[in-house]
Amino acid sequence: MTKAIFLDIDGTLVSFKTHKIPQSTLDAIREVRQKGIKVFIATGRPLPFINNLDGLEYDGIMSVTGAYCTTSDGVEIYSNPVPKDDIRRIIADSEAHPMPIAFACNDKAVVCNVDANMPALQEIFKLLDIKLPPVSDIHDALDLDVMQIIAFFNEEQEPRIMQDVLKGCDANRWHPLFADCIAKGTSKATGIDKICGYYGIDLSETMAFGDGGNDIAMLEHAAIGVAMGNASDEVKKHADIVTDTVDNDGVAKILRSVCL
């Protein structure tokens, strides 16, 4: 019996076309919660970037790809921030290799080095339907409790940066322009374990929905992993079930057939 459901946001709960949650999804989630099943958000977004859950009922949030987990009323379950040494190294590296970087905390986010590629920054924040955070001097990041570094480097640059600069981080990529970098060894599977431990839920009682590369660990880890129809073929290979797209009621179809 499923007792906990974990749902990615972008491309799973929320449509990239409408930037909204389909009404069918809202209704199905409300019904499963009425049956006593807990529902958790499982997103790569940091808390300041979660702005698109209007109307959704849920029990907790796993943000920044599992590095920070809280209950719906803000009780901290787990926190694993980016190491300060990594922040020092990326500040130093940016002098020789300028690139836009966003530093995201639990209460705010800032962007730095915007002149290096402002069009890329604007493209991604428009895609996510998020207002561009305030611009800050990159050295100010040392005074922040950073949960996620959103760094605008491509796949060719990634090996050097992750081996020499962000040594204490892992990179999660769902877009060619940038990578979400969080504390090493953390994933959405980590978040599932921390939340299940807090609520006393067994892993065998879990279901997860996702569509992106940072969802693969979660889809493999949960008892039932559901890939959205709009997911890539690579993501679908790691799921137990492939449902319809986010815009064609993919979440509701599985919840109604499996949980209701």
mmCIF file of C-alpha atoms in Angstrom, residues 30-122:
data_model
loop_
_atom_site.group_PDB
_atom_site.id
_atom_site.type_symbol
_atom_site.label_atom_id
_atom_site.label_comp_id
_atom_site.label_asym_id
_atom_site.label_seq_id
_atom_site.Cartn_x
_atom_site.Cartn_y
_atom_site.Cartn_z
ATOM 1 C CA ARG A 30 -6.632 16.096 -2.767
ATOM 2 C CA GLU A 31 -8.368 12.719 -2.959
ATOM 3 C CA VAL A 32 -5.278 10.653 -2.116
ATOM 4 C CA ARG A 33 -4.560 12.868 0.893
ATOM 5 C CA GLN A 34 -8.132 12.326 2.064
ATOM 6 C CA LYS A 35 -7.295 8.611 2.085
ATOM 7 C CA GLY A 36 -4.392 9.296 4.457
ATOM 8 C CA ILE A 37 -1.602 9.148 1.867
ATOM 9 C CA LYS A 38 1.045 11.819 2.410
ATOM 10 C CA VAL A 39 2.152 13.949 -0.547
ATOM 11 C CA PHE A 40 5.576 15.570 -0.802
ATOM 12 C CA ILE A 41 7.080 17.990 -3.295
ATOM 13 C CA ALA A 42 10.443 16.754 -4.635
ATOM 14 C CA THR A 43 12.119 19.484 -6.640
ATOM 15 C CA GLY A 44 15.471 20.771 -7.770
ATOM 16 C CA ARG A 45 14.225 24.280 -7.068
ATOM 17 C CA PRO A 46 15.430 26.054 -3.905
ATOM 18 C CA LEU A 47 12.691 27.390 -1.656
ATOM 19 C CA PRO A 48 12.808 30.995 -2.998
ATOM 20 C CA PHE A 49 12.076 29.676 -6.501
ATOM 21 C CA ILE A 50 8.991 27.644 -5.562
ATOM 22 C CA ASN A 51 6.252 29.970 -6.754
ATOM 23 C CA ASN A 52 3.891 27.759 -8.724
ATOM 24 C CA LEU A 53 2.047 25.453 -6.316
ATOM 25 C CA ASP A 54 -1.184 27.448 -6.072
ATOM 26 C CA GLY A 55 -4.075 25.268 -4.957
ATOM 27 C CA LEU A 56 -1.926 22.233 -4.157
ATOM 28 C CA GLU A 57 -2.331 20.415 -0.840
ATOM 29 C CA TYR A 58 0.839 18.699 0.410
ATOM 30 C CA ASP A 59 2.611 17.531 3.550
ATOM 31 C CA GLY A 60 6.206 18.606 2.996
ATOM 32 C CA ILE A 61 8.865 19.793 0.575
ATOM 33 C CA MET A 62 12.109 18.202 -0.555
ATOM 34 C CA SER A 63 13.914 21.115 -2.209
ATOM 35 C CA VAL A 64 17.295 21.549 -3.938
ATOM 36 C CA THR A 65 17.270 17.920 -5.138
ATOM 37 C CA GLY A 66 17.038 16.490 -1.624
ATOM 38 C CA ALA A 67 19.515 18.760 0.168
ATOM 39 C CA TYR A 68 16.820 20.502 2.226
ATOM 40 C CA CYS A 69 13.627 18.882 3.513
ATOM 41 C CA THR A 70 10.868 20.419 5.607
ATOM 42 C CA THR A 71 7.305 19.722 6.667
ATOM 43 C CA SER A 72 4.559 21.854 5.118
ATOM 44 C CA ASP A 73 4.595 24.086 8.199
ATOM 45 C CA GLY A 74 8.344 24.677 8.002
ATOM 46 C CA VAL A 75 9.809 22.161 10.464
ATOM 47 C CA GLU A 76 13.297 21.252 9.227
ATOM 48 C CA ILE A 77 13.836 17.548 8.579
ATOM 49 C CA TYR A 78 17.224 17.621 6.832
ATOM 50 C CA SER A 79 19.773 20.183 5.660
ATOM 51 C CA ASN A 80 23.036 19.696 3.733
ATOM 52 C CA PRO A 81 24.420 23.035 2.461
ATOM 53 C CA VAL A 82 27.167 23.574 -0.097
ATOM 54 C CA PRO A 83 30.642 23.485 1.526
ATOM 55 C CA LYS A 84 32.228 26.892 2.070
ATOM 56 C CA ASP A 85 35.461 25.700 0.438
ATOM 57 C CA ASP A 86 33.566 25.126 -2.808
ATOM 58 C CA ILE A 87 32.193 28.657 -2.677
ATOM 59 C CA ARG A 88 35.703 30.031 -2.166
ATOM 60 C CA ARG A 89 37.023 28.034 -5.107
ATOM 61 C CA ILE A 90 34.276 29.055 -7.523
ATOM 62 C CA ILE A 91 34.760 32.711 -6.587
ATOM 63 C CA ALA A 92 38.471 32.396 -7.368
ATOM 64 C CA ASP A 93 37.814 30.410 -10.547
ATOM 65 C CA SER A 94 35.333 32.958 -11.854
ATOM 66 C CA GLU A 95 38.111 35.515 -12.186
ATOM 67 C CA ALA A 96 39.795 33.401 -14.880
ATOM 68 C CA HIS A 97 36.631 31.771 -16.242
ATOM 69 C CA PRO A 98 33.725 34.232 -15.891
ATOM 70 C CA MET A 99 30.247 32.737 -15.980
ATOM 71 C CA PRO A 100 26.884 33.692 -14.504
ATOM 72 C CA ILE A 101 26.198 32.056 -11.148
ATOM 73 C CA ALA A 102 23.143 32.100 -8.900
ATOM 74 C CA PHE A 103 23.573 31.294 -5.216
ATOM 75 C CA ALA A 104 20.347 30.051 -3.636
ATOM 76 C CA CYS A 105 19.650 29.907 0.089
ATOM 77 C CA ASN A 106 16.485 28.950 1.922
ATOM 78 C CA ASP A 107 15.357 32.556 2.293
ATOM 79 C CA LYS A 108 16.751 34.293 -0.778
ATOM 80 C CA ALA A 109 18.818 34.004 -3.947
ATOM 81 C CA VAL A 110 21.295 36.287 -5.724
ATOM 82 C CA VAL A 111 22.893 36.266 -9.172
ATOM 83 C CA CYS A 112 26.497 37.164 -9.892
ATOM 84 C CA ASN A 113 28.710 37.750 -12.932
ATOM 85 C CA VAL A 114 25.653 38.649 -14.979
ATOM 86 C CA ASP A 115 27.729 40.389 -17.668
ATOM 87 C CA ALA A 116 29.308 37.054 -18.583
ATOM 88 C CA ASN A 117 26.078 35.839 -20.202
ATOM 89 C CA MET A 118 22.958 37.785 -19.308
ATOM 90 C CA PRO A 119 20.900 36.287 -22.188
ATOM 91 C CA ALA A 120 21.385 32.775 -20.765
ATOM 92 C CA LEU A 121 20.266 33.922 -17.324
ATOM 93 C CA GLN A 122 17.200 35.592 -18.737
#
